[in-house]
mmCIF file of C-alpha atoms in Angstrom:
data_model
loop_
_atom_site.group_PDB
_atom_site.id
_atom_site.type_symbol
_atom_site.label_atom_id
_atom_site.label_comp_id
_atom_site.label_asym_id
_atom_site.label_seq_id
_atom_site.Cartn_x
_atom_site.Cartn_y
_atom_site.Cartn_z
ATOM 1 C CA UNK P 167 -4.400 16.722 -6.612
ATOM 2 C CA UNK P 168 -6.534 15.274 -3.440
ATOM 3 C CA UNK P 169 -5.875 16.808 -0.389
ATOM 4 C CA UNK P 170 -5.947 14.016 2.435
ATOM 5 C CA UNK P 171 -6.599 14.283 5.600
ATOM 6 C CA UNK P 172 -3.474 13.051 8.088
ATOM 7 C CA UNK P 173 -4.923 9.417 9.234
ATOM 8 C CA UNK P 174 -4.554 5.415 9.246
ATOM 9 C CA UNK P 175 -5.812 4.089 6.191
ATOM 10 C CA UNK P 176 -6.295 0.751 4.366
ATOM 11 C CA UNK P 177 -4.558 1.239 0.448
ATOM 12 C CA UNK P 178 -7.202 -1.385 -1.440
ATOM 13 C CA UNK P 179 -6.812 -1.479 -5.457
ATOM 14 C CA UNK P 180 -9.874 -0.731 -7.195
ATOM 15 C CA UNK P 181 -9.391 -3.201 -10.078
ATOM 16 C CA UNK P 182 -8.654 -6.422 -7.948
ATOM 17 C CA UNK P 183 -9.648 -5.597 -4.099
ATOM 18 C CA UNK P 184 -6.140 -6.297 -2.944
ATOM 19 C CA UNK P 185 -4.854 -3.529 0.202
ATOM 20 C CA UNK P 186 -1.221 -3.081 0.084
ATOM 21 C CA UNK P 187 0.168 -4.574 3.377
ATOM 22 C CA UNK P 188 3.955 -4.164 5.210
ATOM 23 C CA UNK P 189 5.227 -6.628 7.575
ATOM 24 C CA UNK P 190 8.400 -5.026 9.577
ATOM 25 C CA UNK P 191 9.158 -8.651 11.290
ATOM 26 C CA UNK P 192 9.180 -10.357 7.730
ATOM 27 C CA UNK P 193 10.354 -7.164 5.779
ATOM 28 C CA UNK P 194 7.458 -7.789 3.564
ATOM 29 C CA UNK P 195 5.979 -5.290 1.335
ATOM 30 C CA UNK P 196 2.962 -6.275 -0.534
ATOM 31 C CA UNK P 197 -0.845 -6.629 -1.360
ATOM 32 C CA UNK P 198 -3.302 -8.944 0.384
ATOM 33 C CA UNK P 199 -7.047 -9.990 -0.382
ATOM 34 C CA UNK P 200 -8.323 -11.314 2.744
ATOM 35 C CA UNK P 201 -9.578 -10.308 5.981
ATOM 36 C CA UNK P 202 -8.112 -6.295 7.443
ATOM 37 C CA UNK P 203 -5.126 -6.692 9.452
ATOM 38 C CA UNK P 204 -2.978 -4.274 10.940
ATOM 39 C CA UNK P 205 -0.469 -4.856 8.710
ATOM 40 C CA UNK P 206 -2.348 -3.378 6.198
ATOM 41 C CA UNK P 207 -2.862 -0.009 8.106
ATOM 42 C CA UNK P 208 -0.760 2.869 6.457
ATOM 43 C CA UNK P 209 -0.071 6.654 8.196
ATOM 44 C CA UNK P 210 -0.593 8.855 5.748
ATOM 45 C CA UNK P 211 0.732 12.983 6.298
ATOM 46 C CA UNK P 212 1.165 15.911 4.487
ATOM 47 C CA UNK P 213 4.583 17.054 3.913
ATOM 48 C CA UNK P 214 4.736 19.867 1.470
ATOM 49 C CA UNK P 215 4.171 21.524 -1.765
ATOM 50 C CA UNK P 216 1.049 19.010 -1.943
ATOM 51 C CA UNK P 217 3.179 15.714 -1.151
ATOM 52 C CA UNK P 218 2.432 12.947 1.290
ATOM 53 C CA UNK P 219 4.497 10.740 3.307
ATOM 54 C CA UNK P 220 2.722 6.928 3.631
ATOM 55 C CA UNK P 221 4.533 5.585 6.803
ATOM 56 C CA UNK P 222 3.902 1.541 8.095
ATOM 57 C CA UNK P 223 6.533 0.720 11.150
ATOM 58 C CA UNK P 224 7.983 4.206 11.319
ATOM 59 C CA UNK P 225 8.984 3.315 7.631
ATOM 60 C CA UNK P 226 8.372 5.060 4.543
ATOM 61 C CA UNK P 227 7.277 3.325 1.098
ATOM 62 C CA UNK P 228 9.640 4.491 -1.432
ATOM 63 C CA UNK P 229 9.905 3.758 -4.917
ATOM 64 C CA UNK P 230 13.916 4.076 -6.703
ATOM 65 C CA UNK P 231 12.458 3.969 -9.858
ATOM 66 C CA UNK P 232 12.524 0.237 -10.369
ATOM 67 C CA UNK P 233 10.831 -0.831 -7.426
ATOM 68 C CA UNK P 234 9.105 0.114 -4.003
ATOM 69 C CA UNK P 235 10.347 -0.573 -0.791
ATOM 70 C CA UNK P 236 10.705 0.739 2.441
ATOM 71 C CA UNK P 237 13.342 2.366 4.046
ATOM 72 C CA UNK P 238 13.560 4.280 7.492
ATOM 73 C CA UNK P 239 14.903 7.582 5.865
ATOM 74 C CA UNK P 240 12.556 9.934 4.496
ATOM 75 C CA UNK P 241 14.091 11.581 1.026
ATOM 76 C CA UNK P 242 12.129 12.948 -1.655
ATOM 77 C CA UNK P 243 11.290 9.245 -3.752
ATOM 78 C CA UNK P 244 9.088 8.535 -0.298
ATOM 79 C CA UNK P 245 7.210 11.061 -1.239
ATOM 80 C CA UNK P 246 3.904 10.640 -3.291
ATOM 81 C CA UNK P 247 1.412 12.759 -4.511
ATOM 82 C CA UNK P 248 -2.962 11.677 -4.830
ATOM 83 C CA UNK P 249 -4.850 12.541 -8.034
ATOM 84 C CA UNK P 250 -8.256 11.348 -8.620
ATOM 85 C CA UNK P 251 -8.801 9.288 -11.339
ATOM 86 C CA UNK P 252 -11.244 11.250 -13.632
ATOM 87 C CA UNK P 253 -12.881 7.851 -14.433
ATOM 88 C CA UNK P 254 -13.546 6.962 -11.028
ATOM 89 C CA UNK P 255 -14.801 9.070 -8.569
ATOM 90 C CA UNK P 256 -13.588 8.908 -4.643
ATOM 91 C CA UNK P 257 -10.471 6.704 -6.000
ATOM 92 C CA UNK P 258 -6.837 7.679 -6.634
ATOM 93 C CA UNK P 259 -3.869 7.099 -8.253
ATOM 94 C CA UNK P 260 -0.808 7.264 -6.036
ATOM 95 C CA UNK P 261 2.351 9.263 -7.835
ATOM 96 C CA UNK P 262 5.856 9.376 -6.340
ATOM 97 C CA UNK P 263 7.430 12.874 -6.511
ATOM 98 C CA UNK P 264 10.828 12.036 -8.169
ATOM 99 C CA UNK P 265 9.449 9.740 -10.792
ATOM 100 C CA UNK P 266 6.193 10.759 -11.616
ATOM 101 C CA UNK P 267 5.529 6.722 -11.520
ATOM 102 C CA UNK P 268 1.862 5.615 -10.173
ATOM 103 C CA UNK P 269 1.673 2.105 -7.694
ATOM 104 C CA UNK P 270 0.085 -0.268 -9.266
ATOM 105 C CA UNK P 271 -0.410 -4.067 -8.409
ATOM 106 C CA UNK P 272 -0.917 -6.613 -11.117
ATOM 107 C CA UNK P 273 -2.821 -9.860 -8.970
ATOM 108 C CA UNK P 274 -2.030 -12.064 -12.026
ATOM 109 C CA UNK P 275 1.649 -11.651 -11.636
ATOM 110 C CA UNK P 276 1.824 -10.817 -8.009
ATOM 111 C CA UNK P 277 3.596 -7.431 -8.908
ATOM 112 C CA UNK P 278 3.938 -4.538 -6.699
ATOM 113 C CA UNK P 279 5.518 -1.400 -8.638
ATOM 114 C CA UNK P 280 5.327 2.044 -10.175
ATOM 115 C CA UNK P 281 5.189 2.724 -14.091
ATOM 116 C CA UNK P 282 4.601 5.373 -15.962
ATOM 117 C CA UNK P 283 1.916 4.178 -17.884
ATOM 118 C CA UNK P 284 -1.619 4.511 -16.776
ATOM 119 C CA UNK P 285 -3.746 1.511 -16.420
ATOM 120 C CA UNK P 286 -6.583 -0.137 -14.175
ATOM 121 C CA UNK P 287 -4.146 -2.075 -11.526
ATOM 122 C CA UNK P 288 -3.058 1.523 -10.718
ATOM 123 C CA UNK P 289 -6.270 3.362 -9.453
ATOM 124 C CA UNK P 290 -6.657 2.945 -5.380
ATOM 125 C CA UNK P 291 -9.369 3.745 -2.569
ATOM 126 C CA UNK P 292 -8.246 5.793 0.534
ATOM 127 C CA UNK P 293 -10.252 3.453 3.165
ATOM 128 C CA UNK P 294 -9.964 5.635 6.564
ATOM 129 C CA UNK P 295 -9.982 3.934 9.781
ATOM 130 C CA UNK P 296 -11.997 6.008 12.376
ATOM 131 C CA UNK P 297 -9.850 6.156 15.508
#
């Protein structure tokens, strides 16, 4: 596991540059390849036991096993867990405590998710915004 400091951060995939991105207005949960917005600006805090809340408009990402969203009650499939990817130093792959499922985003497909198999699309840099 990577410990992470509490913090705003930009989520960018390693494989395809894309930073996942929440707009509360639109209710839209996604990834985006262009310039840094705020939208794309994630809280990220430790809980317990090693697991991390990631918090965009006082909502938490969650994943039900199918698919992430957000929701604006924190229960146990918002919370996620970091773990370096041994093949790429400094980058993570982000693991949701109930389902043991890492985020990944596909850029071909436009698909946001979790799975339980390990590929590319699912390895992420923790890009921390100095306050």
């Amino acid at each position: 596991m990577v410990d992470v400091a509490a913090g705003k951060y930009f989520i960018q995939n390693k494989l395809n540059g894309f930073r996942l991105f929440y707009n509360d207005d639109r209710e839209d949960l996604g990834c985006f390849d262009g310039e840094m917005f705020e939208d794309q600006l994630w809280f990220i805090s430790k809980k317990s036991n090693g697991y991390y809340s990631i918090v965009r408009d006082r909502k938490h990402l969650c994943y039900d096993g199918c698919a992430l969203s957000m929701t604006d009650v924190a229960r146990d499939n918002s919370l996620w867990v970091f773990e370096e990817d041994g093949d790429n130093k400094g980058f993570v792959r982000i693991i949701n405590k109930v389902y043991n499922d890492n985020i990944f985003y596909a850029a071909d497909e436009d698909e946001l998710n979790g799975s339980g198999d390990e590929n590319d699309d699912q390895v992420w840099l923790l890009i921390r915004k100095s306050d």
